[in-house]
JSON list of C-alpha atoms in Angstrom, two decimals:
[
{"chain": "A", "resi": 1, "resn": "MET", "atom": "CA", "xyz": [84.85, 92.71, 89.89]},
{"chain": "A", "resi": 2, "resn": "PRO", "atom": "CA", "xyz": [86.11, 93.64, 86.55]},
{"chain": "A", "resi": 3, "resn": "PRO", "atom": "CA", "xyz": [90.50, 94.88, 86.91]},
{"chain": "A", "resi": 4, "resn": "ALA", "atom": "CA", "xyz": [91.02, 98.48, 87.76]},
{"chain": "A", "resi": 5, "resn": "HIS", "atom": "CA", "xyz": [93.29, 100.51, 86.85]},
{"chain": "A", "resi": 6, "resn": "ILE", "atom": "CA", "xyz": [92.92, 103.74, 88.96]},
{"chain": "A", "resi": 7, "resn": "ILE", "atom": "CA", "xyz": [95.53, 106.87, 86.91]},
{"chain": "A", "resi": 8, "resn": "THR", "atom": "CA", "xyz": [95.87, 109.64, 89.47]},
{"chain": "A", "resi": 9, "resn": "ALA", "atom": "CA", "xyz": [98.55, 112.59, 89.25]},
{"chain": "A", "resi": 10, "resn": "GLY", "atom": "CA", "xyz": [101.11, 113.84, 92.17]},
{"chain": "A", "resi": 11, "resn": "ALA", "atom": "CA", "xyz": [99.49, 117.68, 92.59]},
{"chain": "A", "resi": 12, "resn": "ASP", "atom": "CA", "xyz": [95.86, 116.45, 92.16]},
{"chain": "A", "resi": 13, "resn": "PRO", "atom": "CA", "xyz": [93.54, 117.26, 95.69]},
{"chain": "A", "resi": 14, "resn": "LEU", "atom": "CA", "xyz": [91.43, 114.03, 94.10]},
{"chain": "A", "resi": 15, "resn": "ARG", "atom": "CA", "xyz": [95.17, 112.33, 94.64]},
{"chain": "A", "resi": 16, "resn": "ASP", "atom": "CA", "xyz": [94.37, 110.92, 98.38]},
{"chain": "A", "resi": 17, "resn": "GLU", "atom": "CA", "xyz": [90.59, 109.20, 97.27]},
{"chain": "A", "resi": 18, "resn": "GLY", "atom": "CA", "xyz": [92.18, 108.06, 94.40]},
{"chain": "A", "resi": 19, "resn": "ARG", "atom": "CA", "xyz": [94.95, 106.04, 96.69]},
{"chain": "A", "resi": 20, "resn": "ALA", "atom": "CA", "xyz": [92.28, 105.55, 98.63]},
{"chain": "A", "resi": 21, "resn": "TYR", "atom": "CA", "xyz": [89.89, 103.94, 96.19]},
{"chain": "A", "resi": 22, "resn": "THR", "atom": "CA", "xyz": [93.29, 101.47, 95.02]},
{"chain": "A", "resi": 23, "resn": "GLU", "atom": "CA", "xyz": [93.23, 100.71, 98.21]},
{"chain": "A", "resi": 24, "resn": "ARG", "atom": "CA", "xyz": [90.25, 99.52, 98.69]},
{"chain": "A", "resi": 25, "resn": "LEU", "atom": "CA", "xyz": [90.07, 97.58, 95.49]},
{"chain": "A", "resi": 26, "resn": "ARG", "atom": "CA", "xyz": [92.78, 95.77, 96.71]},
{"chain": "A", "resi": 27, "resn": "ALA", "atom": "CA", "xyz": [90.90, 94.37, 100.28]},
{"chain": "A", "resi": 28, "resn": "SER", "atom": "CA", "xyz": [88.85, 93.53, 97.46]},
{"chain": "A", "resi": 29, "resn": "SER", "atom": "CA", "xyz": [90.79, 91.29, 96.56]},
{"chain": "A", "resi": 30, "resn": "VAL", "atom": "CA", "xyz": [90.47, 92.88, 93.16]},
{"chain": "A", "resi": 31, "resn": "ASP", "atom": "CA", "xyz": [93.01, 93.32, 90.58]},
{"chain": "A", "resi": 32, "resn": "VAL", "atom": "CA", "xyz": [94.36, 96.78, 90.30]},
{"chain": "A", "resi": 33, "resn": "VAL", "atom": "CA", "xyz": [96.90, 98.44, 89.09]},
{"chain": "A", "resi": 34, "resn": "HIS", "atom": "CA", "xyz": [97.87, 101.91, 90.21]},
{"chain": "A", "resi": 35, "resn": "ALA", "atom": "CA", "xyz": [99.95, 104.68, 88.47]},
{"chain": "A", "resi": 36, "resn": "GLU", "atom": "CA", "xyz": [100.56, 107.30, 90.01]},
{"chain": "A", "resi": 37, "resn": "TYR", "atom": "CA", "xyz": [102.50, 110.82, 87.66]},
{"chain": "A", "resi": 38, "resn": "ASP", "atom": "CA", "xyz": [104.16, 112.99, 90.39]},
{"chain": "A", "resi": 39, "resn": "GLY", "atom": "CA", "xyz": [104.01, 116.53, 90.13]},
{"chain": "A", "resi": 40, "resn": "ILE", "atom": "CA", "xyz": [101.48, 116.29, 87.30]},
{"chain": "A", "resi": 41, "resn": "ALA", "atom": "CA", "xyz": [98.50, 118.82, 87.90]},
{"chain": "A", "resi": 42, "resn": "HIS", "atom": "CA", "xyz": [94.76, 117.50, 87.37]},
{"chain": "A", "resi": 43, "resn": "GLY", "atom": "CA", "xyz": [93.75, 117.11, 83.55]},
{"chain": "A", "resi": 44, "resn": "PHE", "atom": "CA", "xyz": [97.09, 116.91, 82.72]},
{"chain": "A", "resi": 45, "resn": "PHE", "atom": "CA", "xyz": [95.93, 114.29, 79.62]},
{"chain": "A", "resi": 46, "resn": "GLN", "atom": "CA", "xyz": [94.41, 116.70, 78.27]},
{"chain": "A", "resi": 47, "resn": "MET", "atom": "CA", "xyz": [97.64, 119.03, 78.02]},
{"chain": "A", "resi": 48, "resn": "ALA", "atom": "CA", "xyz": [99.48, 116.31, 75.76]},
{"chain": "A", "resi": 49, "resn": "GLY", "atom": "CA", "xyz": [100.03, 118.84, 73.33]},
{"chain": "A", "resi": 50, "resn": "VAL", "atom": "CA", "xyz": [102.21, 120.42, 75.78]},
{"chain": "A", "resi": 51, "resn": "LEU", "atom": "CA", "xyz": [102.94, 118.01, 78.65]},
{"chain": "A", "resi": 52, "resn": "GLU", "atom": "CA", "xyz": [104.72, 114.56, 78.23]},
{"chain": "A", "resi": 53, "resn": "ALA", "atom": "CA", "xyz": [103.22, 113.46, 81.26]},
{"chain": "A", "resi": 54, "resn": "GLY", "atom": "CA", "xyz": [100.08, 114.29, 79.03]},
{"chain": "A", "resi": 55, "resn": "ARG", "atom": "CA", "xyz": [101.20, 111.94, 76.09]},
{"chain": "A", "resi": 56, "resn": "ASP", "atom": "CA", "xyz": [101.99, 108.98, 78.37]},
{"chain": "A", "resi": 57, "resn": "VAL", "atom": "CA", "xyz": [98.87, 108.67, 80.32]},
{"chain": "A", "resi": 58, "resn": "ILE", "atom": "CA", "xyz": [97.37, 108.45, 77.56]},
{"chain": "A", "resi": 59, "resn": "GLU", "atom": "CA", "xyz": [99.94, 106.36, 75.73]},
{"chain": "A", "resi": 60, "resn": "GLU", "atom": "CA", "xyz": [99.33, 104.14, 79.11]},
{"chain": "A", "resi": 61, "resn": "ILE", "atom": "CA", "xyz": [95.54, 104.05, 78.81]},
{"chain": "A", "resi": 62, "resn": "SER", "atom": "CA", "xyz": [95.26, 102.88, 74.74]},
{"chain": "A", "resi": 63, "resn": "SER", "atom": "CA", "xyz": [97.73, 100.00, 76.34]},
{"chain": "A", "resi": 64, "resn": "VAL", "atom": "CA", "xyz": [95.14, 99.14, 77.97]},
{"chain": "A", "resi": 65, "resn": "ILE", "atom": "CA", "xyz": [92.55, 99.35, 76.63]},
{"chain": "A", "resi": 66, "resn": "ALA", "atom": "CA", "xyz": [94.70, 97.38, 73.89]},
{"chain": "A", "resi": 67, "resn": "GLY", "atom": "CA", "xyz": [94.82, 94.08, 76.21]},
{"chain": "A", "resi": 68, "resn": "MET", "atom": "CA", "xyz": [91.26, 94.59, 77.08]},
{"chain": "A", "resi": 69, "resn": "GLU", "atom": "CA", "xyz": [90.92, 94.00, 73.08]},
{"chain": "A", "resi": 70, "resn": "ASP", "atom": "CA", "xyz": [93.53, 91.16, 73.29]},
{"chain": "A", "resi": 71, "resn": "ASP", "atom": "CA", "xyz": [91.94, 89.32, 76.28]},
{"chain": "A", "resi": 72, "resn": "GLU", "atom": "CA", "xyz": [88.42, 88.95, 74.43]},
{"chain": "A", "resi": 73, "resn": "ALA", "atom": "CA", "xyz": [90.10, 87.56, 70.98]}
]
């Protein structure tokens, strides 16, 4: 499987599923990064206009994608 980058929000009802998925990938020897934004609700990236964490996660995702493009070159 390809590498994975999992992002979860600390105050998200799906947080535990994201953590469990991360652990299952690791147990399967998949290269995985898990970033959790504490105290933030689901969909926070859509609130980048008002939440610093929203801007931060967009920057994080952009960096991951840029790194993937660099790896292909």
